[in-house]
């Protein structure tokens, strides 16, 4: 008897066998480099404090960033532009401490933009008392190919207004995709794509092999199977071999199907 395996790749993000969503770090800076070399631009009132030999009051590690004093007529900005192509649900996190009180006319704005021109405010840190506690907010930005974010300080005190910043983290979720297909009986042994006279084969194990492990799906009455996977991974779809069956399609493996031992 002859059997065949048809594999179809699509963008539908559902299925009975799923791989858990994965989060990737797009940008991270705890300022342990003691500078702003990872950032796109920085104004003069922003500074890093601490070193390995002289640890500072930091949220983690030995170094923090801070903005302090009067920013003058122009706001002082710490800015990062970052590609986010291929990711969803971009999220910005950071930790801050109000070392010296921020009055109602003092502001540190946390903002994002898709083009560097129109900025959307995520948080306005203002009218906050001095505190010994670090605060670690997180803001969902959304899904876009390019994201810019910045910390824009508008402080009017001579020397005292001070905000500590540490552990800036931009993450994105890896989108899900579906791998699906049919195991069918090639009734006339044509070796070609499935036609109307080729019934599905049920109870046949189809295996997905990826860098995170394997998943096995048992086909239904129509021979159908599907796996929901992560779009930034490489996978192989294979089928278990059975006595008295010969694979006829795809002949050259172009659909991503290969033979594998049961349970592999």
Backbone as JSON, one array per atom type, in Angstrom:
{
  "sequence": "XXXXXXXXXXXXXXXXXXXXXXXXXXXXXXXXXXXXXXXXXXXXXXXXXXXXXXXXXXXXXXXXXXXXXXXXXXXXXXXXXXXXXXXXXXXXXXXXXXXXXXXXXXXXXXXXXXXXXXXXXXXXXXXXXXXXXXXXXXXXXXXXXXXXXXXXXXXXXXXXXXXXXXXXXXXXXXXXXXXXXXXXXXXXXXXXXXXXXXXXXXXXXXXXXXXXXXXXXXXXXXXXXXXXXXXXXXXXXXXXXXXXXXXXXXXXXXXXXXXXXXXX",
  "N": [[0.85, -1.18, 0.0], [0.34, 2.28, -0.52], [1.29, 5.37, 0.88], [0.98, 8.86, 1.7], [2.2, 12.09, 2.59], [1.05, 15.23, 3.12], [2.09, 18.52, 3.58], [1.26, 21.65, 4.86], [1.96, 25.06, 5.21], [0.88, 27.74, 7.16], [-0.52, 30.89, 8.4], [-2.14, 30.79, 10.57], [-2.87, 30.96, 13.98], [-3.55, 28.72, 15.79], [-4.37, 25.48, 17.17], [-4.36, 21.94, 17.96], [-2.01, 20.96, 19.06], [0.4, 22.7, 20.68], [3.12, 25.03, 20.92], [4.58, 26.73, 23.61], [4.24, 30.29, 24.01], [6.93, 32.54, 23.35], [9.2, 34.83, 24.78], [11.33, 37.44, 23.82], [14.35, 39.24, 24.37], [14.8, 42.44, 23.26], [16.19, 44.75, 23.78], [18.4, 45.65, 26.37], [19.62, 47.21, 29.26], [21.53, 47.62, 32.02], [23.31, 49.45, 32.72], [25.86, 48.71, 33.41], [28.08, 49.01, 31.87], [28.94, 51.49, 32.44], [28.43, 53.69, 30.91], [26.62, 55.29, 28.18], [26.68, 53.9, 25.83], [25.1, 52.03, 24.54], [22.85, 53.34, 23.81], [20.84, 55.46, 21.66], [20.91, 58.26, 21.76], [21.92, 60.78, 24.14], [21.43, 63.31, 26.55], [23.07, 66.03, 28.39], [22.5, 66.09, 31.16], [22.04, 63.58, 32.02], [23.58, 60.83, 33.59], [25.89, 58.22, 34.52], [26.36, 56.32, 37.49], [28.58, 54.82, 39.73], [30.6, 51.8, 39.9], [32.41, 48.72, 39.35], [34.29, 48.58, 41.35], [33.47, 50.53, 43.07], [30.57, 50.3, 44.09], [27.3, 51.52, 43.37], [24.14, 52.79, 44.61], [22.05, 50.8, 43.24], [19.46, 49.26, 41.25], [20.0, 46.68, 40.43], [23.13, 44.96, 40.15], [26.08, 47.06, 39.95], [25.96, 49.64, 39.01], [24.09, 52.54, 38.11], [21.85, 54.68, 36.24], [21.2, 58.22, 36.23], [19.28, 61.25, 36.45], [19.66, 64.64, 37.16], [19.2, 67.73, 38.9], [18.78, 71.07, 37.47], [17.31, 71.07, 34.37], [17.28, 73.09, 32.57], [16.26, 75.31, 29.84], [15.69, 73.51, 27.8], [14.39, 70.21, 27.54], [15.9, 67.27, 28.96], [17.06, 64.36, 27.47], [17.09, 60.83, 27.29], [17.5, 58.45, 24.92], [16.41, 55.71, 22.87], [16.46, 53.91, 19.85], [15.02, 51.15, 18.3], [14.89, 48.22, 16.37], [12.03, 46.18, 15.85], [11.16, 44.17, 14.27], [9.37, 41.32, 13.36], [8.36, 40.66, 15.83], [5.86, 40.64, 18.45], [3.59, 42.43, 20.64], [5.25, 44.37, 22.03], [7.05, 45.33, 24.86], [7.94, 47.61, 27.39], [10.06, 47.82, 30.13], [11.39, 49.0, 33.26], [13.34, 50.24, 36.04], [12.99, 52.58, 38.68], [13.96, 55.12, 41.04], [12.98, 57.67, 43.2], [15.12, 59.79, 44.26], [15.51, 62.42, 45.28], [12.88, 64.59, 46.02], [10.33, 65.06, 43.55], [8.67, 67.82, 42.42], [5.44, 69.27, 41.57], [5.88, 70.64, 39.23], [7.98, 69.36, 38.15], [9.05, 66.87, 35.94], [9.5, 63.58, 34.7], [9.18, 62.13, 31.79], [8.08, 59.12, 30.36], [8.23, 57.83, 27.24], [7.09, 56.71, 23.99], [7.64, 56.09, 20.45], [6.84, 55.53, 17.01], [8.12, 56.62, 14.9], [9.85, 58.59, 15.71], [8.95, 61.16, 15.7], [6.23, 61.71, 16.46], [5.24, 61.38, 19.72], [4.19, 59.22, 22.31], [2.91, 59.2, 25.54], [3.83, 57.08, 28.12], [4.2, 57.12, 30.86], [4.17, 59.61, 33.42], [6.31, 60.82, 35.53], [5.94, 62.56, 38.24], [5.48, 65.02, 40.88], [6.27, 63.49, 43.15], [7.27, 62.06, 46.23], [10.48, 61.88, 47.91], [12.07, 58.69, 48.12], [13.08, 55.52, 49.43], [12.64, 53.28, 48.04], [12.78, 51.17, 45.18], [10.96, 51.27, 42.17], [9.29, 49.32, 39.77], [7.94, 49.53, 36.93], [5.98, 48.36, 34.07], [5.24, 48.61, 30.64], [2.98, 48.02, 28.08], [3.55, 48.37, 24.71], [2.84, 47.59, 22.07], [2.49, 46.18, 18.75], [4.83, 46.62, 16.33], [7.14, 47.52, 13.7], [9.35, 49.16, 14.13], [10.55, 50.75, 16.97], [10.85, 53.52, 19.12], [11.97, 54.7, 22.22], [11.99, 56.85, 25.1], [13.35, 58.61, 27.92], [12.38, 61.5, 29.19], [13.41, 64.3, 30.74], [12.23, 66.99, 32.66], [13.21, 69.21, 34.71], [13.36, 71.62, 37.36], [14.8, 72.43, 39.54], [17.65, 73.72, 41.36], [19.79, 71.96, 42.17], [18.77, 69.69, 43.39], [16.6, 67.96, 42.53], [16.26, 64.63, 41.73], [16.37, 61.64, 39.93], [16.73, 58.19, 39.92], [17.64, 55.64, 37.61], [17.38, 52.36, 36.26], [18.06, 49.08, 34.9], [16.71, 48.89, 32.29], [14.5, 47.49, 30.01], [13.5, 46.08, 27.01], [11.17, 44.08, 25.52], [9.81, 41.5, 23.34], [7.23, 39.43, 22.05], [7.51, 36.3, 20.44], [5.89, 35.63, 17.45], [3.25, 33.23, 16.87], [2.87, 30.48, 14.6], [1.25, 28.25, 12.28], [1.72, 24.86, 11.52], [0.47, 22.51, 9.4], [-1.3, 19.69, 7.96], [-2.07, 16.76, 5.91], [-2.28, 13.26, 6.27], [-2.46, 10.83, 3.86], [-3.97, 8.21, 1.84], [-2.53, 7.2, -1.03], [-4.24, 6.37, -3.48], [-4.01, 5.56, -6.21], [-1.35, 5.4, -6.48], [0.07, 7.51, -7.61], [1.95, 9.31, -6.72], [1.81, 11.99, -6.68], [0.41, 15.22, -5.69], [-2.32, 15.22, -3.34], [-5.41, 13.87, -4.47], [-8.95, 13.83, -5.27], [-9.73, 11.21, -4.89], [-8.17, 10.15, -2.92], [-8.21, 8.97, 0.2], [-8.1, 10.14, 3.64], [-5.82, 9.03, 6.22], [-6.24, 7.65, 9.33], [-5.2, 7.68, 12.83], [-2.41, 7.81, 12.62], [0.88, 8.5, 13.49], [2.23, 11.66, 13.54], [5.14, 13.54, 13.77], [6.59, 16.37, 15.23], [9.66, 17.92, 15.21], [11.77, 19.98, 16.96], [14.02, 22.59, 18.13], [13.38, 22.89, 20.76], [12.37, 20.5, 21.56], [10.17, 17.66, 21.02], [6.95, 16.96, 19.52], [4.03, 15.0, 19.27], [1.45, 14.1, 17.1], [-1.61, 12.48, 16.61], [-3.25, 11.46, 13.77], [-6.57, 12.36, 12.68], [-9.8, 11.07, 11.55], [-9.86, 12.07, 8.96], [-7.24, 12.24, 8.36], [-5.96, 14.52, 9.13], [-3.62, 16.81, 10.66], [-2.15, 19.15, 12.97], [0.12, 21.63, 14.15], [0.92, 24.19, 16.4], [3.35, 26.6, 16.35], [6.45, 28.41, 17.05], [7.48, 31.31, 15.3], [10.15, 31.91, 14.94], [11.67, 29.64, 14.97], [13.17, 26.58, 13.74], [11.8, 23.75, 12.3], [11.2, 20.22, 11.87], [9.01, 18.1, 10.2], [7.91, 14.85, 10.57], [7.03, 11.41, 9.89], [5.82, 8.36, 11.35], [6.97, 5.12, 10.47], [5.29, 2.36, 8.87], [4.64, -1.12, 8.59], [4.27, -2.59, 5.37], [3.57, -0.29, 4.06], [4.34, 2.32, 1.79], [5.99, 5.35, 1.29], [4.9, 7.83, -0.92], [4.66, 10.51, -1.51], [5.8, 13.59, -0.23], [8.07, 13.09, -2.9], [10.68, 14.08, -2.94], [11.02, 15.22, -0.48], [10.36, 17.91, -0.22], [8.25, 19.07, 1.05], [8.86, 19.09, 3.67], [8.7, 16.74, 5.08], [9.9, 13.78, 6.58], [10.91, 10.38, 7.19], [10.59, 8.91, 10.41], [11.51, 7.19, 13.42], [9.15, 5.47, 15.48], [7.81, 7.46, 18.02], [9.96, 9.12, 18.12]],
  "CA": [[0.0, 0.0, 0.0], [1.11, 3.5, -0.62], [0.81, 6.47, 1.7], [1.62, 10.12, 1.39], [2.08, 13.11, 3.61], [1.02, 16.59, 2.58], [2.36, 19.51, 4.61], [0.86, 23.0, 4.46], [2.34, 26.08, 6.16], [-0.03, 28.88, 7.12], [-0.29, 31.88, 9.45], [-3.18, 30.68, 11.58], [-2.21, 30.7, 15.26], [-4.3, 27.85, 16.68], [-4.12, 24.08, 16.85], [-4.44, 21.08, 19.13], [-0.68, 20.77, 19.65], [0.96, 24.04, 20.67], [4.36, 25.38, 21.59], [4.32, 27.91, 24.44], [4.74, 31.57, 23.49], [8.28, 32.83, 23.77], [9.51, 36.24, 24.87], [12.72, 37.71, 23.47], [14.88, 40.54, 24.76], [15.21, 43.27, 22.14], [17.18, 45.7, 24.3], [18.55, 45.58, 27.82], [20.77, 47.95, 29.77], [21.62, 47.88, 33.45], [24.33, 50.5, 32.82], [27.12, 48.19, 33.96], [29.17, 49.52, 31.03], [29.29, 52.8, 33.0], [28.22, 54.74, 29.92], [25.37, 55.18, 27.43], [27.07, 53.47, 24.48], [24.04, 51.22, 23.94], [21.71, 54.19, 23.52], [20.91, 56.22, 20.43], [21.36, 59.61, 22.1], [21.8, 61.12, 25.55], [21.74, 64.71, 26.85], [24.16, 66.19, 29.36], [22.13, 65.94, 32.56], [22.01, 62.15, 32.34], [24.91, 60.35, 33.96], [25.95, 56.93, 35.19], [27.01, 56.42, 38.8], [29.0, 53.54, 40.28], [31.53, 50.96, 39.17], [32.63, 47.44, 40.02], [35.09, 48.81, 42.56], [32.72, 51.45, 43.92], [29.16, 50.07, 43.76], [26.33, 52.57, 43.68], [22.78, 52.36, 44.93], [21.47, 50.39, 41.96], [18.41, 48.24, 41.38], [20.77, 45.44, 40.36], [24.49, 45.24, 39.73], [26.86, 48.07, 40.65], [25.87, 50.94, 38.34], [22.75, 53.03, 37.74], [21.81, 55.98, 35.57], [20.41, 59.2, 36.96], [19.15, 62.61, 35.95], [19.72, 65.43, 38.38], [19.37, 69.18, 38.82], [17.97, 71.86, 36.56], [17.55, 70.69, 32.97], [17.35, 74.29, 31.74], [15.11, 75.57, 28.97], [15.42, 72.34, 26.97], [14.29, 68.95, 28.27], [17.04, 66.37, 28.8], [16.47, 63.12, 26.95], [17.83, 59.58, 27.07], [16.65, 57.89, 23.86], [16.84, 54.49, 22.19], [15.69, 53.44, 18.69], [15.24, 49.72, 18.25], [14.07, 47.42, 15.46], [11.19, 45.16, 16.49], [10.62, 43.37, 13.17], [9.18, 39.91, 13.67], [7.91, 40.45, 17.22], [4.56, 41.17, 18.82], [3.39, 42.83, 22.03], [6.48, 44.98, 22.52], [6.83, 45.8, 26.23], [9.05, 48.33, 28.0], [10.15, 47.79, 31.58], [12.52, 49.73, 33.83], [13.23, 50.48, 37.48], [13.38, 53.93, 39.04], [13.85, 55.55, 42.44], [12.98, 59.12, 43.38], [16.09, 60.05, 45.34], [15.1, 63.7, 45.84], [11.47, 64.76, 45.64], [9.93, 65.74, 42.32], [7.48, 68.63, 42.67], [4.41, 69.18, 40.53], [6.38, 71.17, 37.97], [9.07, 68.49, 37.7], [8.51, 65.71, 35.21], [10.3, 62.68, 33.86], [8.22, 61.46, 30.94], [8.48, 57.9, 29.66], [7.48, 57.97, 26.0], [7.5, 55.88, 22.85], [7.26, 56.58, 19.13], [7.14, 54.63, 15.9], [8.88, 57.33, 13.86], [10.72, 59.61, 16.29], [8.33, 62.47, 15.58], [5.05, 61.75, 17.32], [5.56, 60.63, 20.93], [3.06, 58.83, 23.15], [3.36, 59.11, 26.93], [3.52, 55.88, 28.89], [4.16, 57.48, 32.28], [4.64, 60.94, 33.78], [6.79, 60.74, 36.91], [5.87, 63.92, 38.74], [4.85, 65.2, 42.19], [6.57, 62.27, 43.9], [8.18, 62.31, 47.35], [11.7, 61.07, 47.96], [11.77, 57.34, 48.59], [14.18, 54.55, 49.42], [12.17, 52.1, 47.33], [12.79, 51.1, 43.72], [9.68, 50.93, 41.54], [9.59, 48.64, 38.49], [6.76, 49.43, 36.06], [6.08, 47.73, 32.75], [4.23, 49.21, 29.76], [2.76, 47.38, 26.78], [3.55, 49.33, 23.61], [2.06, 47.03, 20.97], [3.21, 45.47, 17.71], [5.29, 47.51, 15.28], [8.45, 47.1, 13.19], [10.38, 50.03, 14.68], [10.08, 51.45, 18.17], [11.77, 54.38, 19.85], [11.47, 55.08, 23.53], [12.88, 57.82, 25.71], [13.1, 59.17, 29.23], [12.53, 62.94, 28.94], [13.37, 64.97, 32.04], [12.0, 68.44, 32.75], [13.43, 69.48, 36.12], [13.66, 73.04, 37.48], [15.55, 72.73, 40.77], [19.06, 74.04, 41.14], [20.65, 70.76, 42.26], [18.25, 68.6, 44.22], [15.71, 66.99, 41.88], [17.09, 63.5, 41.3], [15.7, 60.37, 39.65], [17.6, 57.08, 39.57], [17.08, 54.75, 36.58], [18.19, 51.14, 36.12], [17.46, 47.86, 34.34], [15.78, 49.17, 31.2], [14.32, 46.23, 29.28], [12.49, 46.06, 25.95], [10.95, 42.69, 25.11], [8.76, 41.23, 22.36], [6.83, 38.03, 21.96], [7.7, 35.66, 19.14], [4.57, 35.23, 16.97], [2.97, 31.82, 16.59], [2.46, 30.09, 13.25], [0.7, 26.9, 12.24], [2.14, 23.85, 10.55], [-0.62, 21.55, 9.33], [-1.32, 18.9, 6.74], [-2.87, 15.55, 5.88], [-1.72, 11.96, 5.91], [-3.52, 10.23, 3.04], [-3.71, 7.0, 1.06], [-2.37, 7.51, -2.45], [-4.95, 5.19, -3.99], [-3.52, 5.1, -7.51], [0.11, 5.37, -6.46], [0.58, 8.5, -8.57], [3.08, 10.01, -6.16], [1.61, 13.43, -6.78], [-0.38, 15.82, -4.63], [-3.55, 14.52, -3.04], [-6.56, 14.15, -5.31], [-10.25, 13.58, -4.65], [-9.9, 9.78, -4.61], [-7.19, 9.74, -1.9], [-8.79, 9.19, 1.53], [-7.18, 10.36, 4.75], [-5.46, 7.88, 7.06], [-6.34, 8.03, 10.73], [-4.36, 7.02, 13.84], [-1.02, 7.77, 12.17], [1.62, 9.46, 14.28], [3.05, 12.68, 12.89], [6.03, 14.09, 14.79], [7.24, 17.66, 15.0], [10.94, 17.97, 15.9], [12.32, 21.34, 17.01], [15.12, 22.75, 19.06], [12.86, 22.82, 22.13], [11.86, 19.17, 21.84], [9.3, 17.05, 20.02], [5.53, 16.83, 19.81], [3.44, 13.95, 18.42], [0.01, 14.25, 16.87], [-2.23, 11.32, 15.96], [-4.2, 11.98, 12.8], [-7.98, 12.02, 12.83], [-10.39, 10.26, 10.48], [-9.55, 12.65, 7.66], [-5.79, 12.29, 8.2], [-5.46, 15.87, 9.39], [-2.84, 17.12, 11.85], [-1.68, 20.52, 13.0], [0.96, 22.05, 15.27], [1.14, 25.63, 16.51], [4.77, 26.71, 16.67], [7.0, 29.75, 17.09], [7.92, 31.66, 13.95], [11.6, 32.06, 14.85], [12.28, 28.34, 15.16], [13.2, 25.67, 12.61], [11.16, 22.49, 12.66], [11.08, 19.14, 10.9], [7.82, 17.26, 10.34], [8.19, 13.5, 10.09], [5.97, 10.45, 10.15], [6.26, 7.03, 11.75], [6.86, 4.12, 9.39], [4.42, 1.22, 9.13], [4.86, -2.24, 7.68], [3.41, -2.73, 4.18], [3.25, 1.03, 3.52], [5.45, 2.99, 1.12], [5.72, 6.78, 1.1], [4.96, 8.23, -2.33], [4.65, 11.97, -1.65], [6.57, 14.16, -1.34], [9.15, 12.2, -3.29], [11.98, 14.67, -2.65], [11.03, 15.82, 0.85], [10.25, 19.37, -0.28], [7.2, 19.57, 1.96], [9.37, 19.08, 5.05], [8.38, 15.47, 5.74], [10.87, 12.7, 6.48], [10.53, 9.26, 8.03], [11.23, 8.87, 11.72], [11.11, 6.04, 14.21], [8.0, 5.71, 16.35], [8.11, 8.11, 19.29], [11.17, 9.94, 18.03]],
  "C": [[0.88, 1.23, 0.0], [0.47, 4.59, 0.21], [1.54, 7.73, 1.33], [1.34, 11.12, 2.49], [2.12, 14.47, 2.95], [1.2, 17.56, 3.73], [2.01, 20.89, 4.08], [1.3, 23.96, 5.56], [1.38, 27.26, 6.03], [0.24, 29.79, 8.31], [-1.33, 31.82, 10.54], [-2.56, 30.25, 12.9], [-3.11, 29.9, 16.2], [-4.01, 26.42, 16.3], [-4.12, 23.24, 18.1], [-3.1, 20.81, 19.79], [0.06, 22.09, 19.54], [2.31, 24.1, 21.37], [4.1, 26.66, 22.36], [4.92, 29.16, 23.82], [6.1, 31.88, 24.11], [8.5, 34.33, 23.77], [11.0, 36.43, 24.62], [13.1, 39.09, 23.95], [15.37, 41.28, 23.53], [16.29, 44.27, 22.55], [17.2, 45.58, 25.81], [19.77, 46.38, 28.23], [20.61, 48.19, 31.27], [22.74, 48.84, 33.78], [25.64, 50.02, 33.44], [28.32, 48.57, 33.1], [29.69, 50.88, 31.51], [29.19, 53.93, 31.99], [26.9, 54.49, 29.21], [25.64, 54.72, 26.0], [25.99, 52.64, 23.79], [22.85, 52.05, 23.48], [21.93, 54.98, 22.24], [21.39, 57.65, 20.67], [21.14, 59.85, 23.58], [22.19, 62.59, 25.73], [22.57, 64.81, 28.13], [23.78, 66.02, 30.81], [21.99, 64.47, 32.98], [23.44, 61.68, 32.6], [24.78, 58.93, 34.49], [26.77, 57.08, 36.47], [27.33, 55.01, 39.27], [29.98, 52.83, 39.37], [31.67, 49.65, 39.93], [33.38, 47.63, 41.33], [34.41, 49.74, 43.56], [31.23, 51.34, 43.6], [28.28, 51.23, 44.21], [25.03, 51.94, 44.17], [22.07, 52.07, 43.61], [20.37, 49.37, 42.22], [19.0, 46.85, 41.3], [22.17, 45.8, 39.88], [25.11, 46.37, 40.55], [26.65, 49.5, 40.14], [24.41, 51.27, 38.06], [22.93, 54.24, 36.84], [21.01, 56.93, 36.44], [20.33, 60.5, 36.17], [18.95, 63.5, 37.16], [19.84, 66.92, 38.07], [18.45, 69.84, 37.82], [18.31, 71.51, 35.11], [17.57, 71.9, 32.04], [16.15, 74.44, 30.83], [14.73, 74.38, 28.08], [15.33, 71.09, 27.85], [15.52, 68.1, 27.98], [16.53, 64.96, 28.53], [17.52, 62.01, 26.88], [16.97, 58.75, 26.13], [17.28, 56.64, 23.24], [15.89, 54.18, 21.04], [16.03, 51.97, 18.49], [14.33, 49.06, 17.22], [13.29, 46.37, 16.25], [10.55, 44.27, 15.44], [10.52, 41.92, 13.6], [8.7, 39.61, 15.08], [6.57, 41.13, 17.45], [4.59, 41.63, 20.28], [4.68, 43.36, 22.66], [6.18, 45.62, 23.88], [8.1, 46.46, 26.76], [8.96, 48.24, 29.51], [11.39, 48.55, 32.04], [12.3, 49.84, 35.34], [13.7, 51.9, 37.78], [13.22, 54.15, 40.55], [13.89, 57.07, 42.46], [13.89, 59.42, 44.57], [15.79, 61.36, 46.05], [13.76, 64.07, 45.23], [11.31, 65.5, 44.31], [8.64, 66.51, 42.63], [6.54, 68.56, 41.46], [4.87, 69.76, 39.19], [7.64, 70.44, 37.49], [8.46, 67.26, 37.05], [9.65, 64.89, 34.62], [9.28, 61.85, 33.08], [8.85, 60.2, 30.35], [7.6, 57.82, 28.42], [7.98, 56.99, 24.95], [6.98, 56.49, 21.55], [7.58, 55.52, 18.1], [8.01, 55.28, 14.85], [9.82, 58.4, 14.39], [10.16, 61.01, 16.22], [7.14, 62.65, 16.51], [5.31, 60.83, 18.51], [4.31, 60.42, 21.78], [3.58, 58.59, 24.57], [2.88, 57.81, 27.57], [3.39, 56.18, 30.38], [4.7, 58.91, 32.43], [5.01, 60.88, 35.26], [6.9, 62.16, 37.44], [5.2, 63.93, 40.11], [5.03, 63.95, 43.06], [7.53, 62.58, 45.03], [9.45, 61.46, 47.22], [11.38, 59.72, 48.59], [13.03, 56.5, 48.55], [13.83, 53.31, 48.61], [12.35, 52.25, 45.82], [11.41, 50.67, 43.24], [9.98, 50.39, 40.15], [8.33, 48.48, 37.65], [7.06, 48.71, 34.75], [4.94, 48.26, 31.9], [4.17, 48.43, 28.45], [2.68, 48.46, 25.7], [2.7, 48.84, 22.45], [2.96, 46.33, 19.98], [3.55, 46.44, 16.58], [6.71, 47.1, 14.9], [9.6, 47.9, 13.79], [9.81, 50.75, 15.88], [11.22, 52.32, 18.7], [11.13, 54.66, 21.21], [12.48, 56.03, 24.17], [12.4, 58.16, 27.12], [13.43, 60.67, 29.11], [12.33, 63.69, 30.25], [13.17, 66.47, 31.88], [12.04, 68.78, 34.24], [13.85, 70.94, 36.28], [14.41, 73.4, 38.75], [17.01, 73.04, 40.44], [19.93, 72.8, 41.15], [19.93, 69.53, 42.79], [17.39, 67.58, 43.51], [16.54, 65.85, 41.29], [16.22, 62.26, 41.1], [16.76, 59.35, 39.25], [16.88, 56.19, 38.54], [17.99, 53.54, 36.43], [17.35, 50.07, 35.41], [16.35, 48.15, 33.32], [15.71, 47.93, 30.3], [13.19, 46.36, 28.27], [12.37, 44.63, 25.45], [9.85, 42.62, 24.05], [8.45, 39.75, 22.35], [7.04, 37.52, 20.53], [6.33, 35.19, 18.64], [4.46, 33.72, 16.75], [2.56, 31.64, 15.13], [1.97, 28.65, 13.3], [1.36, 26.07, 11.16], [1.06, 22.78, 10.56], [-0.56, 20.78, 8.03], [-2.19, 17.66, 6.88], [-1.98, 14.34, 5.58], [-2.81, 11.25, 5.12], [-3.01, 9.01, 2.27], [-3.7, 7.37, -0.42], [-2.92, 6.33, -3.25], [-4.41, 4.67, -5.31], [-1.99, 5.12, -7.6], [0.75, 6.39, -7.37], [1.81, 9.24, -8.05], [2.95, 11.52, -6.23], [0.83, 13.95, -5.59], [-1.71, 15.08, -4.49], [-4.65, 14.9, -4.02], [-7.82, 13.65, -4.63], [-10.46, 12.12, -4.26], [-8.94, 9.26, -3.54], [-7.75, 10.01, -0.51], [-7.7, 9.45, 2.58], [-6.95, 9.09, 5.54], [-5.47, 8.33, 8.51], [-5.36, 7.24, 11.6], [-2.91, 6.85, 13.39], [-0.26, 8.87, 12.92], [2.48, 10.36, 13.4], [3.84, 13.39, 13.98], [6.62, 15.41, 14.33], [8.51, 17.68, 15.85], [11.48, 19.4, 15.81], [13.41, 21.43, 18.05], [14.67, 22.7, 20.51], [12.31, 21.45, 22.49], [10.99, 18.65, 20.72], [7.85, 17.04, 20.49], [4.96, 15.82, 18.82], [1.94, 14.18, 18.33], [-0.49, 13.01, 16.14], [-3.34, 11.81, 15.04], [-5.63, 11.52, 13.09], [-8.48, 11.21, 11.64], [-10.04, 10.77, 9.1], [-8.05, 12.75, 7.41], [-5.16, 13.61, 8.57], [-4.63, 15.93, 10.66], [-2.46, 18.59, 11.82], [-0.88, 20.78, 14.28], [1.03, 23.58, 15.24], [2.54, 25.84, 17.08], [5.19, 28.18, 16.7], [7.66, 30.07, 15.76], [9.43, 31.8, 13.83], [12.34, 30.75, 15.11], [12.28, 27.56, 13.85], [12.69, 24.31, 13.06], [11.25, 21.49, 11.51], [9.81, 18.36, 11.21], [8.15, 15.89, 9.78], [7.05, 12.58, 10.49], [6.57, 9.12, 10.56], [6.07, 6.07, 10.57], [5.97, 2.97, 9.84], [4.72, 0.12, 8.12], [3.82, -2.21, 6.55], [2.96, -1.38, 3.61], [4.51, 1.63, 2.91], [5.08, 4.45, 0.92], [5.89, 7.15, -0.37], [5.01, 9.74, -2.52], [4.95, 12.62, -0.3], [7.81, 13.3, -1.65], [10.51, 12.74, -2.9], [12.05, 15.38, -1.3], [10.81, 17.31, 0.87], [9.19, 19.92, 0.65], [7.64, 19.51, 3.41], [9.09, 17.8, 5.79], [9.49, 14.46, 5.52], [10.38, 11.57, 7.37], [11.24, 9.36, 9.36], [10.71, 7.66, 12.47], [9.98, 6.42, 15.12], [8.45, 6.34, 17.65], [9.33, 9.0, 19.25], [10.85, 11.42, 18.01]]
}
